[in-house]
Structure formats: structure tokens, C-alpha cells
PDB file of C-alpha atoms in Angstrom:
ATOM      1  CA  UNK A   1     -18.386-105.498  35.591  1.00  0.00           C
ATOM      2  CA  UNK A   2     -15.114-105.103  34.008  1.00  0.00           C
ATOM      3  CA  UNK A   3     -14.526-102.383  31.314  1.00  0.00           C
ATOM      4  CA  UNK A   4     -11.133-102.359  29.357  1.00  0.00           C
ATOM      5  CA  UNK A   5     -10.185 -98.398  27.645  1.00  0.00           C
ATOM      6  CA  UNK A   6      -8.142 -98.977  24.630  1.00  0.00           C
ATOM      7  CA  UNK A   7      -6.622 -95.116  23.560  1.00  0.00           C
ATOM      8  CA  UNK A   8      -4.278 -94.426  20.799  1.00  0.00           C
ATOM      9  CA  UNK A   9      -2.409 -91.390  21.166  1.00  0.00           C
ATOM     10  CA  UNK A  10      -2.322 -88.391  18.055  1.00  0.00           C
ATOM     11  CA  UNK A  11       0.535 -88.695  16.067  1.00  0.00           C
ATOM     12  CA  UNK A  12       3.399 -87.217  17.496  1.00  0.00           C
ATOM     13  CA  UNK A  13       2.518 -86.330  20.933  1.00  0.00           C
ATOM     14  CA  UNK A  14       5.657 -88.414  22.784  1.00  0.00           C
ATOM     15  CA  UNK A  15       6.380 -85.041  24.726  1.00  0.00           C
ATOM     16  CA  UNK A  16       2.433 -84.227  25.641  1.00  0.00           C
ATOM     17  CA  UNK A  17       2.612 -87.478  27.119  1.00  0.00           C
ATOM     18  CA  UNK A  18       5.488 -87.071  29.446  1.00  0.00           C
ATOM     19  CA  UNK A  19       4.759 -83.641  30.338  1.00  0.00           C
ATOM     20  CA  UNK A  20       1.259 -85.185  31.422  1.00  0.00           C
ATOM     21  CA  UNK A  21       2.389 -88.094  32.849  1.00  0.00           C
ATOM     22  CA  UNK A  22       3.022 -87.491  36.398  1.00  0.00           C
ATOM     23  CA  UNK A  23      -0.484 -85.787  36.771  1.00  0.00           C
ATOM     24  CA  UNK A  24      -1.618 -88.698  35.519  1.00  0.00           C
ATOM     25  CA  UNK A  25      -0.373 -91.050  37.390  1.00  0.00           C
ATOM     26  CA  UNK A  26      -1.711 -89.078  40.826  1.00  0.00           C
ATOM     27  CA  UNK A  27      -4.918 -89.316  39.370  1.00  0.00           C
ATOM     28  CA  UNK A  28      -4.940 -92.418  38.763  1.00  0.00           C
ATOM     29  CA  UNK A  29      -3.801 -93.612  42.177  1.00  0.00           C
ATOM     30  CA  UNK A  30      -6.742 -91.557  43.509  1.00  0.00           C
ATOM     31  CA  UNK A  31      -9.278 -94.203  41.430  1.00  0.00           C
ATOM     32  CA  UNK A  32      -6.758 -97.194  42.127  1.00  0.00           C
ATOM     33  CA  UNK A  33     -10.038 -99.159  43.798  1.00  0.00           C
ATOM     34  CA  UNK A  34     -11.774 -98.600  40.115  1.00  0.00           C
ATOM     35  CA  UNK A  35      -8.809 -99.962  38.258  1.00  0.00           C
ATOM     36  CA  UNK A  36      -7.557-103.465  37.650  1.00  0.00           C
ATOM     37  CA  UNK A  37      -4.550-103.055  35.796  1.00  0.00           C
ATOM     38  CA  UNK A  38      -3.271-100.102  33.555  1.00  0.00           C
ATOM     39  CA  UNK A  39      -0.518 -99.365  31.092  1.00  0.00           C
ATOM     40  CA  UNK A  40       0.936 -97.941  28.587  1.00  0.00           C
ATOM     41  CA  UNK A  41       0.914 -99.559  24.631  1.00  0.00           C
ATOM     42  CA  UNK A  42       4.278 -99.386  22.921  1.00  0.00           C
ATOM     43  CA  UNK A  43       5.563 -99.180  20.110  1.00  0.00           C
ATOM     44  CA  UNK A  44       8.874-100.909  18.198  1.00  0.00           C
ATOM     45  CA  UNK A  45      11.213 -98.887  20.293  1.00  0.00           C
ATOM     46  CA  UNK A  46       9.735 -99.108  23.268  1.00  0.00           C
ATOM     47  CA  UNK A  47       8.287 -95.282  23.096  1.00  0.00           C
ATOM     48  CA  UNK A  48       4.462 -95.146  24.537  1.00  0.00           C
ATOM     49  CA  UNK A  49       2.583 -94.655  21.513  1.00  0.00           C
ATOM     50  CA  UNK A  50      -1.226 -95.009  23.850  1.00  0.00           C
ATOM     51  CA  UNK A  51      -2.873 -96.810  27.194  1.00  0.00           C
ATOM     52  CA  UNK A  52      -4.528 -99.761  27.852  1.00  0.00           C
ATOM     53  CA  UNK A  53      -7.044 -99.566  31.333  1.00  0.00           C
ATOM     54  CA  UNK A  54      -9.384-102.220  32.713  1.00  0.00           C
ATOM     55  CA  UNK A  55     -12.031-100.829  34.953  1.00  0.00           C
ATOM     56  CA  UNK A  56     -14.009-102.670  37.556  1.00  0.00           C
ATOM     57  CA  UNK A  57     -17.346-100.060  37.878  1.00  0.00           C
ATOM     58  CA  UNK A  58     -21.130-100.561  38.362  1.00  0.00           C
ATOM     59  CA  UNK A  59     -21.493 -99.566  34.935  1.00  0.00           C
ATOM     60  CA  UNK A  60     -19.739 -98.421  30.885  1.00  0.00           C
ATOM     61  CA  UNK A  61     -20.935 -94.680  31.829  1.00  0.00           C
ATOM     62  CA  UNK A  62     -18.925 -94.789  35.329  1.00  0.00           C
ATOM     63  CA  UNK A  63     -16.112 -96.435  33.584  1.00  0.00           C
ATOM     64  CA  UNK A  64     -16.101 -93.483  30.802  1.00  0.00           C
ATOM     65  CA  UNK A  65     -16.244 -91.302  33.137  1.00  0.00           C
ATOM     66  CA  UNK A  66     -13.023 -91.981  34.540  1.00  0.00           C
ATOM     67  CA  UNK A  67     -11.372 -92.379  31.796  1.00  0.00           C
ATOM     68  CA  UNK A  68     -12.831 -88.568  30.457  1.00  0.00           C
ATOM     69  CA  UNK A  69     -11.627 -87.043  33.986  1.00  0.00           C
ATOM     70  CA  UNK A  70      -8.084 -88.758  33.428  1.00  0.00           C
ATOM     71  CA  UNK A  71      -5.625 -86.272  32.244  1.00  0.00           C
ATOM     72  CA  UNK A  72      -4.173 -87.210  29.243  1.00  0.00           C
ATOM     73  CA  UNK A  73      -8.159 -87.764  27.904  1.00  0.00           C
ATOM     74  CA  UNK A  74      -8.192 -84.007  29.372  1.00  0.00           C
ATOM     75  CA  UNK A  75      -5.236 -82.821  28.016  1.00  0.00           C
ATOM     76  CA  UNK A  76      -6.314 -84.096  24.264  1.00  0.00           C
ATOM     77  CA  UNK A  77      -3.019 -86.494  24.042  1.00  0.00           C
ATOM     78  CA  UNK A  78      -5.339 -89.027  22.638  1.00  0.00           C
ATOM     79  CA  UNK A  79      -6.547 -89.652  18.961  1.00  0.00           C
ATOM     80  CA  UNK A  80      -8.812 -92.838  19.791  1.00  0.00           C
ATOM     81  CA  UNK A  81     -10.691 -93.860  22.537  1.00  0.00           C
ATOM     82  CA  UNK A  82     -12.591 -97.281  22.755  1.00  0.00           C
ATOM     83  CA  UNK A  83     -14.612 -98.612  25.791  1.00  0.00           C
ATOM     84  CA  UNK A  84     -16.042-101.421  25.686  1.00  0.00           C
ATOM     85  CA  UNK A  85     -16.911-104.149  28.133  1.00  0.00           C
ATOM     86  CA  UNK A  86     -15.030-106.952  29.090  1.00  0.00           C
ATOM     87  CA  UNK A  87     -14.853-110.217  30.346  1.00  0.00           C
ATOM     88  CA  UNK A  88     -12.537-111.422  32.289  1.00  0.00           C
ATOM     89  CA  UNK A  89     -12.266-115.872  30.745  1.00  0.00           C
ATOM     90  CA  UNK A  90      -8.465-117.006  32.031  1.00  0.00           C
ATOM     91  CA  UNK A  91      -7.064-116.851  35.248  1.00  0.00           C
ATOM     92  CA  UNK A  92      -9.091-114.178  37.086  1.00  0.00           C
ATOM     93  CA  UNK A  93      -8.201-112.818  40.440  1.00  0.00           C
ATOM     94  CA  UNK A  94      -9.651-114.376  43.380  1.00  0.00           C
ATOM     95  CA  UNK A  95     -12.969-113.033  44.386  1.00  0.00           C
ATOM     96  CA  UNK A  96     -12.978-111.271  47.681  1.00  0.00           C
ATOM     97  CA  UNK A  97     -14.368-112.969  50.356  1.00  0.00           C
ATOM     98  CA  UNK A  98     -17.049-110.781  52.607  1.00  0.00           C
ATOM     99  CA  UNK A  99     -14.787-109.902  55.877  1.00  0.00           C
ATOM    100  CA  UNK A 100     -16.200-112.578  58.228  1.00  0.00           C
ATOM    101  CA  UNK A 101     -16.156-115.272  56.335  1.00  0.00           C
ATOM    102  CA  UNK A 102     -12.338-115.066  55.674  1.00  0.00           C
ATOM    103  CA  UNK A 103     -10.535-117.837  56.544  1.00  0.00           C
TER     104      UNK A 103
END
């Protein structure tokens, strides 16, 4: 099931971000079979104002919990958090084929 993390950053917290942002992105790479795409939102001038995340978990409680062990959710650099589940309507990715059957 797919899960998509919309989070808003608190006002003003440009340089929490960066000073969390390589920590974050090591995290990250250590879920990278979790997560289907990630970014950040933006906002007139380009400055990262929040993060959008789609999750691919078992469940919304394993998909929160990644999200809550991320750190910027750690480090309090956001103001609002929504989870909510997802479907995925236009131009999904290819399902995986079972190794064996691969052609």
C-alpha cells in the first residue's frame, strides 16, 4: 500500500532545515526500499518551505513510523504532518515480476 507524508515546516526554520539535511538524507537512503519518491515543497523563491514522501509499507503505522524516526520529524523542523493513504491512478511503475518468471 502506498502512503504519501505531506509536512509543512514551522515558520522560519530555512537554517534547521539545512543544518538537518544531510542527516537526513543518510537516513533516508537507509529506508530507500520503503520509499517511492521524496522531496522537498517550495516555495516562490525556490527556498524549501516542507517535504512531500510516498511510502510503499505493509501498513499507515509502518509508514508513520518512518516518517517519526526521520530527522527533521526528530529534530521538530516541522509544523504539520499529514499521512494519509494513497493511491497510485496514472502511470504507475511497473509491478515487479517474481525472479523466475522474468523475461
Amino acid at each position: 500500500m502506498y502512503f504519501i507524508a505531506h509536512c509543512l515546516d514551522r515558520p522560519d526554520a530555512l537554517e534547521l532545515r539545512a543544518s538537518l539535511r544531510p542527516e537526513h538524507l543518510r537516513y533516508l537512503d537507509s529506508i530507500s526500499r520503503v520509499i517511492v519518491l521524496a522531496g522537498p515543497n517550495l516555495d516562490g523563491s525556490g527556498n524549501s518551505i516542507g517535504s512531500m514522501l510516498i511510502f510503499e509499507t505493509d501498513s499507515k503505522s509502518e509508514a508513520e513510523q518512518c516518517l517519526h524516526n526521520d530527522p527533521y520529524f526528530k529534530g521538530s523542523l516541522f509544523g504539520q504532518v499529514t499521512v494519509l493513504e494513497w493511491h497510485w491512478g496514472i502511470n504507475p511503475p511497473k509491478q515487479k515480476m517474481p525472479i523466475g518468471e522474468q523475461v
